[in-house]
């Protein structure tokens, strides 16, 4: 008898698991699902997607599936079904439908580490608009023009002077330190030289946890990310408490302004500052490291970049005066170098959205509730738009049509969710290059090896020796 009962339970269990797998691989849809494969249950195709690729090109995981299924396909990553789009027309349309067809979406690990739940999602649109407004107030074009540009140049001058005194500099890490210290000081008054907490290193480690399984087991990237996050949140809470005890300090900075918004609870304040700080330095440092590598390999581009910036100095009445906004706007080739580096770097290679309703596209239907990954990296490396897309060619930007650029070049997103720090990033990169090529030369001590995973990484660090130019 017990054998019959046991066999019946096994049959029921197998039937349930089979039914669950069938439903997971073939979700309900009022139409035809995009083609693709969901991979293994729970794991999906995550392992394939997270393998390192020793190329700056689009990850082989995506290239193989685009070849097999077309520009829109479905898969499963870190336990979540995903529809991936590399179609420029659809992506452009999608990113302009915020609040209509789609809303902001995240992987579970990203959501939990940034605490994007409860209050943050209930009033997400309102909070985003408020946070974007505050961010633009502190990092937008007007603030850059009136206040930040000379401070950025001063920071770069001091940083490069420090680098030149060292036998060797690891560019990615050193850039991260510079960028984090600048944004943290501007936003919160954090001073790396006097603080006992090395927040920059903790932030850098958190980046490894965003595309990981949200399993809180010691030793995993997700667990380590949570540990570092909690330490940073504690430090930010302490900063907020000190502000309350000394309300006259740092008046008007980012932390001060956001803490006075009635929309934000204390918990929302610290997580909002945490998120903006994270976005303010890590992607830019990867692009700076990439710029060193690309310019070192392309002497013609470095020569023209240097000539343009040295001409700015020669045309000044006072050659020792600071970089002005008009000068920044006149740096045509410098900004072409920035664009080309952003295009190849793809520091934020994809944008995630969640479908609010069924979305018909090219004969298929993306069901309501689906997570959609608009793969901007595929657009920026497409040979249909950019001739020889893996070639570093800043001159290509002279001839590209503005409409083509708007649909195929999205390093900061598009639409109402475009990154509020877009102009800040461009200005910091251009200012860094300006100071670098007018005052210094460098020798590569150890060439970096660029690789792809979920974002641009360096399999081997770029080490340089910086030397001051002699007049």
PDB file of N, CA, C and O in Angstrom, residues 271-307:
ATOM      1  N   UNK A 271      18.606  56.200   0.366  1.00  0.00           N
ATOM      2  CA  UNK A 271      18.696  55.317  -0.796  1.00  0.00           C
ATOM      3  C   UNK A 271      18.761  56.114  -2.098  1.00  0.00           C
ATOM      4  O   UNK A 271      19.405  55.692  -3.062  1.00  0.00           O
ATOM      5  N   UNK A 272      18.099  57.270  -2.135  1.00  0.00           N
ATOM      6  CA  UNK A 272      18.188  58.111  -3.332  1.00  0.00           C
ATOM      7  C   UNK A 272      19.604  58.650  -3.496  1.00  0.00           C
ATOM      8  O   UNK A 272      20.159  58.641  -4.603  1.00  0.00           O
ATOM      9  N   UNK A 273      20.221  59.103  -2.409  1.00  0.00           N
ATOM     10  CA  UNK A 273      21.604  59.588  -2.465  1.00  0.00           C
ATOM     11  C   UNK A 273      22.535  58.444  -2.841  1.00  0.00           C
ATOM     12  O   UNK A 273      23.456  58.601  -3.661  1.00  0.00           O
ATOM     13  N   UNK A 274      22.288  57.273  -2.281  1.00  0.00           N
ATOM     14  CA  UNK A 274      23.069  56.084  -2.613  1.00  0.00           C
ATOM     15  C   UNK A 274      23.029  55.801  -4.118  1.00  0.00           C
ATOM     16  O   UNK A 274      24.063  55.583  -4.761  1.00  0.00           O
ATOM     17  N   UNK A 275      21.825  55.834  -4.699  1.00  0.00           N
ATOM     18  CA  UNK A 275      21.676  55.540  -6.122  1.00  0.00           C
ATOM     19  C   UNK A 275      22.349  56.558  -7.018  1.00  0.00           C
ATOM     20  O   UNK A 275      23.014  56.201  -7.999  1.00  0.00           O
ATOM     21  N   UNK A 276      22.181  57.849  -6.695  1.00  0.00           N
ATOM     22  CA  UNK A 276      22.782  58.897  -7.521  1.00  0.00           C
ATOM     23  C   UNK A 276      24.307  58.858  -7.409  1.00  0.00           C
ATOM     24  O   UNK A 276      25.027  59.045  -8.400  1.00  0.00           O
ATOM     25  N   UNK A 277      24.824  58.606  -6.214  1.00  0.00           N
ATOM     26  CA  UNK A 277      26.280  58.491  -6.046  1.00  0.00           C
ATOM     27  C   UNK A 277      26.830  57.346  -6.900  1.00  0.00           C
ATOM     28  O   UNK A 277      27.865  57.491  -7.558  1.00  0.00           O
ATOM     29  N   UNK A 278      26.131  56.220  -6.882  1.00  0.00           N
ATOM     30  CA  UNK A 278      26.585  55.054  -7.652  1.00  0.00           C
ATOM     31  C   UNK A 278      26.655  55.378  -9.136  1.00  0.00           C
ATOM     32  O   UNK A 278      27.615  55.019  -9.828  1.00  0.00           O
ATOM     33  N   UNK A 279      25.644  56.084  -9.625  1.00  0.00           N
ATOM     34  CA  UNK A 279      25.597  56.407 -11.055  1.00  0.00           C
ATOM     35  C   UNK A 279      26.592  57.487 -11.448  1.00  0.00           C
ATOM     36  O   UNK A 279      26.928  57.629 -12.626  1.00  0.00           O
ATOM     37  N   UNK A 280      27.089  58.238 -10.458  1.00  0.00           N
ATOM     38  CA  UNK A 280      27.888  59.422 -10.771  1.00  0.00           C
ATOM     39  C   UNK A 280      29.348  59.135 -11.068  1.00  0.00           C
ATOM     40  O   UNK A 280      30.065  60.017 -11.529  1.00  0.00           O
ATOM     41  N   UNK A 281      29.810  57.906 -10.808  1.00  0.00           N
ATOM     42  CA  UNK A 281      31.254  57.701 -10.989  1.00  0.00           C
ATOM     43  C   UNK A 281      31.634  56.397 -11.673  1.00  0.00           C
ATOM     44  O   UNK A 281      32.559  56.370 -12.493  1.00  0.00           O
ATOM     45  N   UNK A 282      30.935  55.302 -11.399  1.00  0.00           N
ATOM     46  CA  UNK A 282      31.421  54.010 -11.879  1.00  0.00           C
ATOM     47  C   UNK A 282      31.418  53.887 -13.403  1.00  0.00           C
ATOM     48  O   UNK A 282      32.438  53.522 -14.001  1.00  0.00           O
ATOM     49  N   UNK A 283      30.316  54.218 -14.096  1.00  0.00           N
ATOM     50  CA  UNK A 283      30.357  54.099 -15.568  1.00  0.00           C
ATOM     51  C   UNK A 283      31.375  55.043 -16.207  1.00  0.00           C
ATOM     52  O   UNK A 283      32.031  54.689 -17.189  1.00  0.00           O
ATOM     53  N   UNK A 284      31.528  56.265 -15.631  1.00  0.00           N
ATOM     54  CA  UNK A 284      32.445  57.241 -16.232  1.00  0.00           C
ATOM     55  C   UNK A 284      33.891  56.772 -16.111  1.00  0.00           C
ATOM     56  O   UNK A 284      34.700  56.990 -17.011  1.00  0.00           O
ATOM     57  N   UNK A 285      34.223  56.124 -14.998  1.00  0.00           N
ATOM     58  CA  UNK A 285      35.604  55.671 -14.824  1.00  0.00           C
ATOM     59  C   UNK A 285      35.972  54.607 -15.849  1.00  0.00           C
ATOM     60  O   UNK A 285      37.114  54.562 -16.331  1.00  0.00           O
ATOM     61  N   UNK A 286      35.020  53.749 -16.215  1.00  0.00           N
ATOM     62  CA  UNK A 286      35.280  52.747 -17.260  1.00  0.00           C
ATOM     63  C   UNK A 286      35.531  53.424 -18.606  1.00  0.00           C
ATOM     64  O   UNK A 286      36.411  53.014 -19.368  1.00  0.00           O
ATOM     65  N   UNK A 287      34.758  54.473 -18.894  1.00  0.00           N
ATOM     66  CA  UNK A 287      34.923  55.194 -20.152  1.00  0.00           C
ATOM     67  C   UNK A 287      36.272  55.919 -20.183  1.00  0.00           C
ATOM     68  O   UNK A 287      36.946  55.953 -21.224  1.00  0.00           O
ATOM     69  N   UNK A 288      36.692  56.485 -19.065  1.00  0.00           N
ATOM     70  CA  UNK A 288      38.004  57.144 -19.009  1.00  0.00           C
ATOM     71  C   UNK A 288      39.134  56.143 -19.260  1.00  0.00           C
ATOM     72  O   UNK A 288      40.077  56.432 -20.006  1.00  0.00           O
ATOM     73  N   UNK A 289      39.034  54.977 -18.642  1.00  0.00           N
ATOM     74  CA  UNK A 289      40.058  53.952 -18.864  1.00  0.00           C
ATOM     75  C   UNK A 289      40.084  53.526 -20.325  1.00  0.00           C
ATOM     76  O   UNK A 289      41.156  53.337 -20.921  1.00  0.00           O
ATOM     77  N   UNK A 290      38.906  53.398 -20.912  1.00  0.00           N
ATOM     78  CA  UNK A 290      38.821  53.032 -22.328  1.00  0.00           C
ATOM     79  C   UNK A 290      39.438  54.121 -23.213  1.00  0.00           C
ATOM     80  O   UNK A 290      40.116  53.819 -24.203  1.00  0.00           O
ATOM     81  N   UNK A 291      39.225  55.386 -22.855  1.00  0.00           N
ATOM     82  CA  UNK A 291      39.782  56.494 -23.637  1.00  0.00           C
ATOM     83  C   UNK A 291      41.312  56.432 -23.664  1.00  0.00           C
ATOM     84  O   UNK A 291      41.930  56.656 -24.721  1.00  0.00           O
ATOM     85  N   UNK A 292      41.930  56.131 -22.530  1.00  0.00           N
ATOM     86  CA  UNK A 292      43.388  55.989 -22.502  1.00  0.00           C
ATOM     87  C   UNK A 292      43.835  54.892 -23.461  1.00  0.00           C
ATOM     88  O   UNK A 292      44.802  55.052 -24.207  1.00  0.00           O
ATOM     89  N   UNK A 293      43.126  53.780 -23.437  1.00  0.00           N
ATOM     90  CA  UNK A 293      43.494  52.652 -24.283  1.00  0.00           C
ATOM     91  C   UNK A 293      43.342  53.000 -25.766  1.00  0.00           C
ATOM     92  O   UNK A 293      44.246  52.753 -26.575  1.00  0.00           O
ATOM     93  N   UNK A 294      42.197  53.589 -26.122  1.00  0.00           N
ATOM     94  CA  UNK A 294      41.917  53.884 -27.528  1.00  0.00           C
ATOM     95  C   UNK A 294      42.843  54.970 -28.077  1.00  0.00           C
ATOM     96  O   UNK A 294      43.357  54.851 -29.195  1.00  0.00           O
ATOM     97  N   UNK A 295      43.057  56.023 -27.309  1.00  0.00           N
ATOM     98  CA  UNK A 295      43.930  57.101 -27.788  1.00  0.00           C
ATOM     99  C   UNK A 295      45.373  56.628 -27.899  1.00  0.00           C
ATOM    100  O   UNK A 295      46.111  57.063 -28.803  1.00  0.00           O
ATOM    101  N   UNK A 296      45.776  55.742 -26.994  1.00  0.00           N
ATOM    102  CA  UNK A 296      47.128  55.203 -27.066  1.00  0.00           C
ATOM    103  C   UNK A 296      47.351  54.371 -28.320  1.00  0.00           C
ATOM    104  O   UNK A 296      48.470  54.302 -28.845  1.00  0.00           O
ATOM    105  N   UNK A 297      46.262  53.764 -28.827  1.00  0.00           N
ATOM    106  CA  UNK A 297      46.357  52.913 -30.005  1.00  0.00           C
ATOM    107  C   UNK A 297      46.116  53.681 -31.309  1.00  0.00           C
ATOM    108  O   UNK A 297      46.311  53.128 -32.396  1.00  0.00           O
ATOM    109  N   UNK A 298      45.685  54.940 -31.214  1.00  0.00           N
ATOM    110  CA  UNK A 298      45.340  55.720 -32.403  1.00  0.00           C
ATOM    111  C   UNK A 298      46.021  57.093 -32.350  1.00  0.00           C
ATOM    112  O   UNK A 298      45.408  58.091 -31.959  1.00  0.00           O
ATOM    113  N   UNK A 299      47.286  57.159 -32.715  1.00  0.00           N
ATOM    114  CA  UNK A 299      48.060  58.404 -32.609  1.00  0.00           C
ATOM    115  C   UNK A 299      47.482  59.562 -33.427  1.00  0.00           C
ATOM    116  O   UNK A 299      47.628  60.716 -33.043  1.00  0.00           O
ATOM    117  N   UNK A 300      46.820  59.277 -34.548  1.00  0.00           N
ATOM    118  CA  UNK A 300      46.242  60.363 -35.357  1.00  0.00           C
ATOM    119  C   UNK A 300      45.134  61.073 -34.592  1.00  0.00           C
ATOM    120  O   UNK A 300      45.019  62.308 -34.626  1.00  0.00           O
ATOM    121  N   UNK A 301      44.310  60.307 -33.898  1.00  0.00           N
ATOM    122  CA  UNK A 301      43.237  60.899 -33.096  1.00  0.00           C
ATOM    123  C   UNK A 301      43.813  61.687 -31.929  1.00  0.00           C
ATOM    124  O   UNK A 301      43.349  62.797 -31.610  1.00  0.00           O
ATOM    125  N   UNK A 302      44.837  61.144 -31.279  1.00  0.00           N
ATOM    126  CA  UNK A 302      45.480  61.848 -30.169  1.00  0.00           C
ATOM    127  C   UNK A 302      46.114  63.148 -30.641  1.00  0.00           C
ATOM    128  O   UNK A 302      46.023  64.187 -29.963  1.00  0.00           O
ATOM    129  N   UNK A 303      46.720  63.121 -31.826  1.00  0.00           N
ATOM    130  CA  UNK A 303      47.350  64.323 -32.380  1.00  0.00           C
ATOM    131  C   UNK A 303      46.327  65.421 -32.634  1.00  0.00           C
ATOM    132  O   UNK A 303      46.548  66.591 -32.274  1.00  0.00           O
ATOM    133  N   UNK A 304      45.191  65.071 -33.240  1.00  0.00           N
ATOM    134  CA  UNK A 304      44.167  66.086 -33.527  1.00  0.00           C
ATOM    135  C   UNK A 304      43.515  66.585 -32.246  1.00  0.00           C
ATOM    136  O   UNK A 304      43.206  67.774 -32.107  1.00  0.00           O
ATOM    137  N   UNK A 305      43.310  65.682 -31.302  1.00  0.00           N
ATOM    138  CA  UNK A 305      42.744  66.072 -30.002  1.00  0.00           C
ATOM    139  C   UNK A 305      43.665  67.060 -29.298  1.00  0.00           C
ATOM    140  O   UNK A 305      43.217  68.086 -28.766  1.00  0.00           O
ATOM    141  N   UNK A 306      44.947  66.777 -29.314  1.00  0.00           N
ATOM    142  CA  UNK A 306      45.928  67.659 -28.672  1.00  0.00           C
ATOM    143  C   UNK A 306      45.975  69.016 -29.368  1.00  0.00           C
ATOM    144  O   UNK A 306      46.000  70.065 -28.706  1.00  0.00           O
ATOM    145  N   UNK A 307      45.976  69.007 -30.693  1.00  0.00           N
ATOM    146  CA  UNK A 307      46.035  70.259 -31.449  1.00  0.00           C
ATOM    147  C   UNK A 307      44.834  71.149 -31.140  1.00  0.00           C
ATOM    148  O   UNK A 307      44.982  72.369 -30.952  1.00  0.00           O
TER     149      UNK A 307
END
